[in-house]
Tab-separated table of C-alpha atoms and ligand atoms in Angstrom:
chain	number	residue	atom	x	y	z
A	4	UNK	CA	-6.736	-11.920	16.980
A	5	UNK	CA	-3.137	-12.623	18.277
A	6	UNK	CA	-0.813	-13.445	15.554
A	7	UNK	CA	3.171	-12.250	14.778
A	8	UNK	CA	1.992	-8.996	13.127
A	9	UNK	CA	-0.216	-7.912	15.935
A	10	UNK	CA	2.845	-8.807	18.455
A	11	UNK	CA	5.520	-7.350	16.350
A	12	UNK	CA	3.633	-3.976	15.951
A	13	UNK	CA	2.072	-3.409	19.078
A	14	UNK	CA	-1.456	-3.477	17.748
A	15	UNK	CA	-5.072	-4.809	18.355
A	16	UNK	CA	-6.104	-6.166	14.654
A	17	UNK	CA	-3.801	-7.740	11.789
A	18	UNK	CA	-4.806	-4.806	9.435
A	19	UNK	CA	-2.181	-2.307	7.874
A	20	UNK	CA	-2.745	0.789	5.748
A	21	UNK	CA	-0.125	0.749	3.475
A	22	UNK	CA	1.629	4.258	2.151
A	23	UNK	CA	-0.238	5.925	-0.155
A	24	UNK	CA	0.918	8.875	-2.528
A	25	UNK	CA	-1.398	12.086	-1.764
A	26	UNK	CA	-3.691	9.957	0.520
A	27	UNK	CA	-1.276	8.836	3.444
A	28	UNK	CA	-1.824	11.642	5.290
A	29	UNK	CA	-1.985	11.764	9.182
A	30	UNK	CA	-5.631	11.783	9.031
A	31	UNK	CA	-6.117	8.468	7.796
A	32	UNK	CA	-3.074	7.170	9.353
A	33	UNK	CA	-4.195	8.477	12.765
A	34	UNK	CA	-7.807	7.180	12.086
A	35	UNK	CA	-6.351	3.639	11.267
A	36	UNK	CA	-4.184	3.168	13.883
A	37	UNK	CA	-6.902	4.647	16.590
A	38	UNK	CA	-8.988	1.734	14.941
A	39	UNK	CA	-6.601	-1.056	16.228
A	40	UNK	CA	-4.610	-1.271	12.837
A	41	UNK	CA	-1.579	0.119	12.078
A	42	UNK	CA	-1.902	3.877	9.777
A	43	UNK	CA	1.124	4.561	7.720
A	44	UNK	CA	2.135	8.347	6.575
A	45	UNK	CA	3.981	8.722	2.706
A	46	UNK	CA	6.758	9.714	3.591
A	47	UNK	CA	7.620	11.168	0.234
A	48	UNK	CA	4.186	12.981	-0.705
A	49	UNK	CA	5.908	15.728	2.054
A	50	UNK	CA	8.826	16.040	0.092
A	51	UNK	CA	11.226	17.828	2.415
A	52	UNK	CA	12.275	16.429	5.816
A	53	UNK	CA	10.901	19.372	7.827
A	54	UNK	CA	7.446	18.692	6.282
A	55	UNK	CA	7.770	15.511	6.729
A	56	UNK	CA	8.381	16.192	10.893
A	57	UNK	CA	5.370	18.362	10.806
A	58	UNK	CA	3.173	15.661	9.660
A	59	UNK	CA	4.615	12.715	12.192
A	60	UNK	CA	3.500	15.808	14.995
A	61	UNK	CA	0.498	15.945	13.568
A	62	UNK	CA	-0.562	12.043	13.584
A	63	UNK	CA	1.049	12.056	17.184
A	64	UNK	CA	-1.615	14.583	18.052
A	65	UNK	CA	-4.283	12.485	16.696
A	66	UNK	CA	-3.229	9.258	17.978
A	67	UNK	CA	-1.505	7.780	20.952
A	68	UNK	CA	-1.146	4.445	18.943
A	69	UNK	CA	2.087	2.859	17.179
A	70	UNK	CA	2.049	4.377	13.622
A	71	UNK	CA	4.665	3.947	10.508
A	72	UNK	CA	6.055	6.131	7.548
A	73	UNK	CA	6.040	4.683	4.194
A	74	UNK	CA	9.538	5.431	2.617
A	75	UNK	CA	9.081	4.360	-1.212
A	76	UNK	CA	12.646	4.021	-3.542
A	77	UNK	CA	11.139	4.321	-7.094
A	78	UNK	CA	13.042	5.906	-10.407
A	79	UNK	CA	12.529	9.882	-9.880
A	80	UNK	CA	13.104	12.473	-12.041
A	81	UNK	CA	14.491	14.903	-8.648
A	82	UNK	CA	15.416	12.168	-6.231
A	83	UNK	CA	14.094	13.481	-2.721
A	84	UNK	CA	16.538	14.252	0.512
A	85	UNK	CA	16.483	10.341	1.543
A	86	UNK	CA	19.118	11.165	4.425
A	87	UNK	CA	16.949	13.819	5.564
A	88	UNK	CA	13.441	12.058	5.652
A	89	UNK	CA	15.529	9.438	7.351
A	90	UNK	CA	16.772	11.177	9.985
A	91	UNK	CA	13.563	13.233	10.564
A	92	UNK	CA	11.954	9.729	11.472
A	93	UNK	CA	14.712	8.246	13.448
A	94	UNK	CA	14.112	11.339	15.515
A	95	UNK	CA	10.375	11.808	15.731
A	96	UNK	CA	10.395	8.575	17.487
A	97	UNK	CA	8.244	6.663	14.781
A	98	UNK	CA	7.463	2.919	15.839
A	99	UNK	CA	7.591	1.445	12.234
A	100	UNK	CA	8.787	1.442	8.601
A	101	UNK	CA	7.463	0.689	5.573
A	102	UNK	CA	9.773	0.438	2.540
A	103	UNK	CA	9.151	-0.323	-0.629
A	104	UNK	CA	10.237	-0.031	-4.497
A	105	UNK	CA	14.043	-0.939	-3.574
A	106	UNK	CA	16.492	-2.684	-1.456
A	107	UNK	CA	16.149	-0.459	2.172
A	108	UNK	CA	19.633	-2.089	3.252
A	109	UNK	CA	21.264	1.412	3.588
A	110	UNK	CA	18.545	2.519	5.968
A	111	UNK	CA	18.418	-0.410	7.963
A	112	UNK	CA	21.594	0.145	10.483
A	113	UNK	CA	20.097	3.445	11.709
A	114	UNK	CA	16.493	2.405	11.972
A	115	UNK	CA	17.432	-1.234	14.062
A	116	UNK	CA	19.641	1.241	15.917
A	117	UNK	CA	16.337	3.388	16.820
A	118	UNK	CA	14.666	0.213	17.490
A	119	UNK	CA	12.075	0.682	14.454
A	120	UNK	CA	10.648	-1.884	13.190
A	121	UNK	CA	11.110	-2.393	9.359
A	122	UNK	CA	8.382	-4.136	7.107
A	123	UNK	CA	9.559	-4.149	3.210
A	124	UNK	CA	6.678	-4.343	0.598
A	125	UNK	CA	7.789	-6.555	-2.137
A	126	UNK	CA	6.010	-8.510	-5.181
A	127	UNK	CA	7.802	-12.287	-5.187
A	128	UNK	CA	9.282	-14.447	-3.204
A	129	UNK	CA	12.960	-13.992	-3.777
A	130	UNK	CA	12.889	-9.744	-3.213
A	131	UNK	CA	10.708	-11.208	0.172
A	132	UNK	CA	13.775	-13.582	0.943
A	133	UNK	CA	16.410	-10.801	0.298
A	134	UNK	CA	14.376	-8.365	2.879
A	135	UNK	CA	14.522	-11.486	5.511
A	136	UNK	CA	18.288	-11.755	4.979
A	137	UNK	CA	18.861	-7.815	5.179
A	138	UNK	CA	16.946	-8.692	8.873
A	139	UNK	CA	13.854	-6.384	7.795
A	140	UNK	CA	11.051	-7.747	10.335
A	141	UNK	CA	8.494	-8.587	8.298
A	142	UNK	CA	7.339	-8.155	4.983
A	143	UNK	CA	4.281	-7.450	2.616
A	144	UNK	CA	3.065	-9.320	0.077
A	145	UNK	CA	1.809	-7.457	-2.966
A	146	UNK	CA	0.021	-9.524	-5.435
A	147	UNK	CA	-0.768	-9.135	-9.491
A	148	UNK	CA	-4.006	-7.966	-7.942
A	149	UNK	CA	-2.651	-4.806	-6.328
A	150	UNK	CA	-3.096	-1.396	-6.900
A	151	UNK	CA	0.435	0.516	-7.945
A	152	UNK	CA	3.352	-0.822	-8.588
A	153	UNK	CA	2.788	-4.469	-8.932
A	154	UNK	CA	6.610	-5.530	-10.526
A	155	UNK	CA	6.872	-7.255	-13.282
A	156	UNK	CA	6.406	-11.387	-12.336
A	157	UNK	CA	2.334	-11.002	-12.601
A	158	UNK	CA	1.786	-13.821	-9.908
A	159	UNK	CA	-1.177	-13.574	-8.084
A	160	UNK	CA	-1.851	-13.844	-4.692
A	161	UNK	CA	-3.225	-16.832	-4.327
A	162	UNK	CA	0.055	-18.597	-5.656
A	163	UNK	CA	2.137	-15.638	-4.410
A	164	UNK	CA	1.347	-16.105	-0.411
A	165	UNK	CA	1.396	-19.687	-0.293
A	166	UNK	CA	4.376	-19.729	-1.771
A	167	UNK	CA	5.849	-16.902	0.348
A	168	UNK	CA	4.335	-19.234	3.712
A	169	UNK	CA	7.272	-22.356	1.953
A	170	UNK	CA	9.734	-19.634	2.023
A	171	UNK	CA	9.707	-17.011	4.699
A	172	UNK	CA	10.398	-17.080	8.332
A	173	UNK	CA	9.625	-13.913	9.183
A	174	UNK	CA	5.764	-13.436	9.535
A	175	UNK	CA	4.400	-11.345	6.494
A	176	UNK	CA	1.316	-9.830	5.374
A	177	UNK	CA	-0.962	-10.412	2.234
A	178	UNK	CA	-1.219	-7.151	0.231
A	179	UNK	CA	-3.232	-6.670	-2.639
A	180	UNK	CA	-6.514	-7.351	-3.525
A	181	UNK	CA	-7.329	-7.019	0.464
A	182	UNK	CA	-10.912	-5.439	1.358
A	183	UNK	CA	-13.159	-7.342	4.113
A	184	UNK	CA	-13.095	-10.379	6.808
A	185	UNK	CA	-13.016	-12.904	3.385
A	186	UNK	CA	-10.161	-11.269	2.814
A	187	UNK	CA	-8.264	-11.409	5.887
A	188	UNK	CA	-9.288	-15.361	6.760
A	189	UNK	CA	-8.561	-16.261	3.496
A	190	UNK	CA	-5.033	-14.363	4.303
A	191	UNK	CA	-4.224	-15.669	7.734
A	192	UNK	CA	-5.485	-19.951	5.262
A	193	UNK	CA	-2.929	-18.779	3.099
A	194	UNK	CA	-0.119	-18.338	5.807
A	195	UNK	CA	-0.434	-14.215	6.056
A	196	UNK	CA	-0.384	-12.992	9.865
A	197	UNK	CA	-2.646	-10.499	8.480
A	198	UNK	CA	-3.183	-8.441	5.533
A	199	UNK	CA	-2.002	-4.813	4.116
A	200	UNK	CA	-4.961	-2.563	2.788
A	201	UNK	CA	-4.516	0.657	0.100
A	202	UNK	CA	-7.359	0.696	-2.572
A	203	UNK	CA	-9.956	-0.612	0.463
A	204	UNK	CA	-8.839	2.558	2.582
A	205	UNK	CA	-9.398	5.514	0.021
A	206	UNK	CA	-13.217	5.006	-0.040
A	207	UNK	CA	-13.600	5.794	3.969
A	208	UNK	CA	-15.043	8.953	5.741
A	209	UNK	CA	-11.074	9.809	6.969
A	210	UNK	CA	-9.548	9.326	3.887
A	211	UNK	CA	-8.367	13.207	3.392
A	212	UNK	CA	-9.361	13.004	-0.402
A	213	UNK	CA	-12.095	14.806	-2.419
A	214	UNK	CA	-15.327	13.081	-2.404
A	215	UNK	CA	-14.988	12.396	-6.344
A	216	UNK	CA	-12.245	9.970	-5.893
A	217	UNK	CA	-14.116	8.082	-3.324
A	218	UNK	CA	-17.220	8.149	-5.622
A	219	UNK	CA	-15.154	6.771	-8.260
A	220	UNK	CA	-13.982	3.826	-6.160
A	221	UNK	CA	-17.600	2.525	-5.564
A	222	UNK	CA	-18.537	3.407	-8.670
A	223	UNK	CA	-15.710	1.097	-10.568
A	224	UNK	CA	-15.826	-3.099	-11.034
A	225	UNK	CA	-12.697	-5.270	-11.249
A	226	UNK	CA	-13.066	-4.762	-14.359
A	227	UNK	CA	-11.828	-0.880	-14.456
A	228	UNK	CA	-8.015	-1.071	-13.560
A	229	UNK	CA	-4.971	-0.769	-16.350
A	230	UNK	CA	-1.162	-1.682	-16.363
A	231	UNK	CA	0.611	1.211	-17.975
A	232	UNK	CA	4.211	1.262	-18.104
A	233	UNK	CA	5.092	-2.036	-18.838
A	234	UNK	CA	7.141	-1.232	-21.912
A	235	UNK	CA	9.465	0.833	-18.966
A	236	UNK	CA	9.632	-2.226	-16.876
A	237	UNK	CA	7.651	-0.060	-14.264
A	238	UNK	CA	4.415	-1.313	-14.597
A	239	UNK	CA	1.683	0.398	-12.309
A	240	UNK	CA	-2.039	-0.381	-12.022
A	241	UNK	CA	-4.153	2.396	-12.136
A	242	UNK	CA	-8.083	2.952	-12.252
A	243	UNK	CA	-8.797	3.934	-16.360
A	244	UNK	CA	-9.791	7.000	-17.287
A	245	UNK	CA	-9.218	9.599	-20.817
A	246	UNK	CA	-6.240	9.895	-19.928
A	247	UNK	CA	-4.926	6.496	-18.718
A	248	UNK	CA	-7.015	5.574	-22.208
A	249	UNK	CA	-4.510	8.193	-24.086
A	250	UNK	CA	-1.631	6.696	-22.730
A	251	UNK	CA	-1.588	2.880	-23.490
A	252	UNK	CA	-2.253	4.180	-27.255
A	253	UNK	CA	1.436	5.361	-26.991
A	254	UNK	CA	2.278	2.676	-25.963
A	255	UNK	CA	0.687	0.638	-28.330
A	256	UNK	CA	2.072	3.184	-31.062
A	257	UNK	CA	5.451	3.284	-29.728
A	258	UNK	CA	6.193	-0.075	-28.830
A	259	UNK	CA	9.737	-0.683	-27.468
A	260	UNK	CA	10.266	3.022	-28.621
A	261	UNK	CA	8.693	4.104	-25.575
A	262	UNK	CA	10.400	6.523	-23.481
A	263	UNK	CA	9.545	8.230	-20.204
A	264	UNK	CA	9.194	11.851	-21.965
A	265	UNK	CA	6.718	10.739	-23.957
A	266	UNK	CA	4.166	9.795	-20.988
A	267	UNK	CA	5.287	12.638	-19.110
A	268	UNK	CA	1.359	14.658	-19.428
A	269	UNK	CA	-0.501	11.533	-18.392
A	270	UNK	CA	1.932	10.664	-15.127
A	271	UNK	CA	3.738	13.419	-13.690
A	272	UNK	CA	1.732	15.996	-10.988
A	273	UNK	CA	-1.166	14.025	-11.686
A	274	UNK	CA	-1.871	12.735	-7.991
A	275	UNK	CA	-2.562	16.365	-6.689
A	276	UNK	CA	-5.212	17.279	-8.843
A	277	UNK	CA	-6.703	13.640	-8.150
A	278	UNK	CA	-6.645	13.325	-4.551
A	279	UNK	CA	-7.192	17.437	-3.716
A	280	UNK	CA	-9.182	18.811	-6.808
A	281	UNK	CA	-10.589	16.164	-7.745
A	282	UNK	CA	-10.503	15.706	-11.042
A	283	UNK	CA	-10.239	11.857	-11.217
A	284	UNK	CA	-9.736	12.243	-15.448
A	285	UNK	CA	-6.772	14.444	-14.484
A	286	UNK	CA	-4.361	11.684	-15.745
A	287	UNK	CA	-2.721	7.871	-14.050
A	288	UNK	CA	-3.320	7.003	-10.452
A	289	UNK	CA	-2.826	3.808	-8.757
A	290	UNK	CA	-5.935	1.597	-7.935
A	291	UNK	CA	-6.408	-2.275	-7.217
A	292	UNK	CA	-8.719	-4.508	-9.055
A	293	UNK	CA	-10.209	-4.533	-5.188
A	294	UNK	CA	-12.564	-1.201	-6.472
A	295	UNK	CA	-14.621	-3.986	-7.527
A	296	UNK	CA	-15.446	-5.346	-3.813
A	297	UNK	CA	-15.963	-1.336	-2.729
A	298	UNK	CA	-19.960	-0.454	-2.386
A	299	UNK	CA	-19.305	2.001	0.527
A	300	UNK	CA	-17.633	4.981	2.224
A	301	UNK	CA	-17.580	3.989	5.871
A	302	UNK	CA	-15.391	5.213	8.437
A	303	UNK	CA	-12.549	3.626	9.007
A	304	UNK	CA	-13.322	2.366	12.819
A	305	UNK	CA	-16.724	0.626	10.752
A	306	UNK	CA	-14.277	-0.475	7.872
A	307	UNK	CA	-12.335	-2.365	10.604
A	308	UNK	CA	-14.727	-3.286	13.034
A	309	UNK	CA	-16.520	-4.910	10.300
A	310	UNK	CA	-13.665	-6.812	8.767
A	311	UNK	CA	-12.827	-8.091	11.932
A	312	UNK	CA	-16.616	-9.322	12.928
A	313	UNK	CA	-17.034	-10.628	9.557
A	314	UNK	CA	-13.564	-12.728	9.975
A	315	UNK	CA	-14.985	-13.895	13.376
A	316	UNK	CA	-17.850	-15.588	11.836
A	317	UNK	CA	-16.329	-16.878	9.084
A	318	UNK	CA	-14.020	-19.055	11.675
A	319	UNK	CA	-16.428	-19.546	14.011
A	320	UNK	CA	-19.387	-20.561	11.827
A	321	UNK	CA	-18.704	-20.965	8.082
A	322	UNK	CA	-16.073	-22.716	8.483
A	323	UNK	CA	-16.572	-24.261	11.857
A	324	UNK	CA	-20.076	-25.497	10.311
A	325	UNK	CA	-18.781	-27.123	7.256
A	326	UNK	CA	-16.389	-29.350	9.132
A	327	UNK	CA	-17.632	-32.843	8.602
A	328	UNK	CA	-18.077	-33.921	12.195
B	406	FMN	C1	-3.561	5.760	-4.747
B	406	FMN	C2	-2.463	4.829	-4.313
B	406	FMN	C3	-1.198	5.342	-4.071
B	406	FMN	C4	-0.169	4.492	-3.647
B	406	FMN	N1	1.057	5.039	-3.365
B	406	FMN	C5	2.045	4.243	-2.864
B	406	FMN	C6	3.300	4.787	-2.482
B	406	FMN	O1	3.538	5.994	-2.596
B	406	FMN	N2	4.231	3.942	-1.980
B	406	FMN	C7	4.002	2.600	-1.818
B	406	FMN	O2	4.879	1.876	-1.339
B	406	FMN	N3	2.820	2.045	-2.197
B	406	FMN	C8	1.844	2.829	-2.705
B	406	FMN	N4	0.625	2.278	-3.035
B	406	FMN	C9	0.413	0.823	-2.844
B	406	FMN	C10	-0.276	0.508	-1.496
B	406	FMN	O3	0.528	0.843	-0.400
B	406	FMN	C11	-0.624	-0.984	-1.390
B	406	FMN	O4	0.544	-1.761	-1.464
B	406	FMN	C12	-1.603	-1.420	-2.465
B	406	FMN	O5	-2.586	-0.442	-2.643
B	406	FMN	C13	-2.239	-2.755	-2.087
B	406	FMN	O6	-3.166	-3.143	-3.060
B	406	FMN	P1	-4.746	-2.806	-2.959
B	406	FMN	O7	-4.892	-1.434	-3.504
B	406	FMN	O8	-5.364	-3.852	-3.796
B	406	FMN	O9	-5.141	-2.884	-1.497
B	406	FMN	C14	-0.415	3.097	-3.496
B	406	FMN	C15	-1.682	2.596	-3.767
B	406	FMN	C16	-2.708	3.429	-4.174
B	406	FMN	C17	-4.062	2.839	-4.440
């Protein structure tokens, strides 16, 4: 497939691998971009800048493809060393960027000036037509649907990327929701030059997370996701669990009362116990209603090569065959 996304990037197949907290390591970015899509790093799960170089080294070693770094502008309780992380990628000669949370304008003189391409991951329409006039690239679409941070409109994707197509003139991506070749046609119908993957790429051989959280993916429906937060106007989507259980009975309890500090043992550190020990029960972590369309743990070369065959035939003969002739 040839669309704006593939050109703009450099790559073979309209799939990205969007940041992920404690999962966005070079492994799977490396193994995503060597598959023809485009592997992002989190920028903040390093945490300092120089950690942050050692892990763009890293993916370099494990891929001569075009790769990005997630850079993700959310409340914190430390904020990190932005103008380090920043520079750190400017320098390590990093093809793209993928912002999200906030407004990237600050960043955006020194990363045009590198010649990195910027895609901004935003949740309507008019944070998607603020990134176009900021001159961000591209952009990607997050629907209701999505795992993490989803905002706070609660439009989903099949209203949100349609109406993003009226809007937008620079190509986007759908994100959200995302997880085989239905997926990505129904995408590119929609007006999408391709589509942005999280939840999908956890549950693959390269993923570099324990084996329970990949277990726990296949295991789940659509039925198993929560919104916590909402109360804080920073509503996330995470798979359920004791914990995640514990939690919304605050906030049921506390109602507009509801303060960060109260939430603190069922958010905060939770990710590396998750994603390294294991313990999915450990507390909150982000996860689409997508967990739902997961039955497998393939690698991610299968993952793609099979999303990609499976959109061929859905052009060429679904589709193709239902045409009235
Ligand atoms: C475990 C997990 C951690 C995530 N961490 C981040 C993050 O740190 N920064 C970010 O911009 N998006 C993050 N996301 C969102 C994804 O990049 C992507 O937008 C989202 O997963 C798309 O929805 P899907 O899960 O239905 O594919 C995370 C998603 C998951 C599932």
């Amino acid at each position: 497939m040839k669309t704006r996304i593939t050109e703009l990037f450099g790559i073979e197949h309209p799939i990205i691998q969007g940041g992920m907290h404690f999962v966005g390591l070079a492994e799977l970015a490396s193994a995503v971009s060597n598959a023809g899509g485009l592997g992002i790093i989190t920028g903040l799960t390093q945490g300092t800048p120089e950690k942050l170089a050692d892990e763009i080294a890293r993916c370099r070693e494990m891929t001569d493809k075009p790769f990005g770094v997630n850079m993700t502008f959310l409340p914190a309780v430390r904020p990190p060393d932005y103008p380090g992380l920043f520079k750190v990628i400017v320098e390590s000669g990093v093809e793209v960027v993928e912002t999200a949370g906030n407004n990237p304008s600050q960043w955006l003189p020194m990363l045009k000036e590198a010649g990195i391409k910027v895609i901004h991951k935003c949740t309507s329409v008019r944070h998607a037509l603020k990134a176009q006039r900021i001159a961000c690239d591209a952009v990607s679409v997050d629907g209701f649907e999505c795992g993490g941070h989803p905002g706070e409109d609660d439009v989903p994707n099949f209203i949100l990327l349609p109406r993003a197509a009226e809007e937008l003139e620079i190509p986007f991506v759908s994100s959200g929701g995302m997880a085989d070749g239905r997926s990505l046609v129904a995408s590119l119908a929609m007006g999408a030059e391709g589509m942005n993957m999280g939840t999908r790429f956890i549950a693959t051989k390269e993923a570099p997370v324990h084996d329970n959280v990949k277990q726990a993916l296949v295991a789940a429906s659509e039925l198993d996701t929560r919104l916590i937060m909402r109360p804080l106007r920073n509503t996330e989507r995470v798979l359920t669990n004791a914990g995640v259980e514990r939690l919304l009975e605050k906030e049921r309890a506390l109602g507009s009362e509801l303060k960060f500090e109260d939430i603190i043992p069922e958010v905060a550190g939770i990710y590396p116990k998750v994603m390294q020990e294991g313990d999915v029960d450990a507390g909150a972590w982000s996860c689409g209603m997508v967990a739902g369309l997961i039955h497998d743990v393939p690698t991610v070369k299968e993952l793609v090569d099979r999303i990609m065959s499976e959109a061929d035939a859905i052009i060429a003969e679904r589709l193709a065959g239902i045409r009235a002739s």
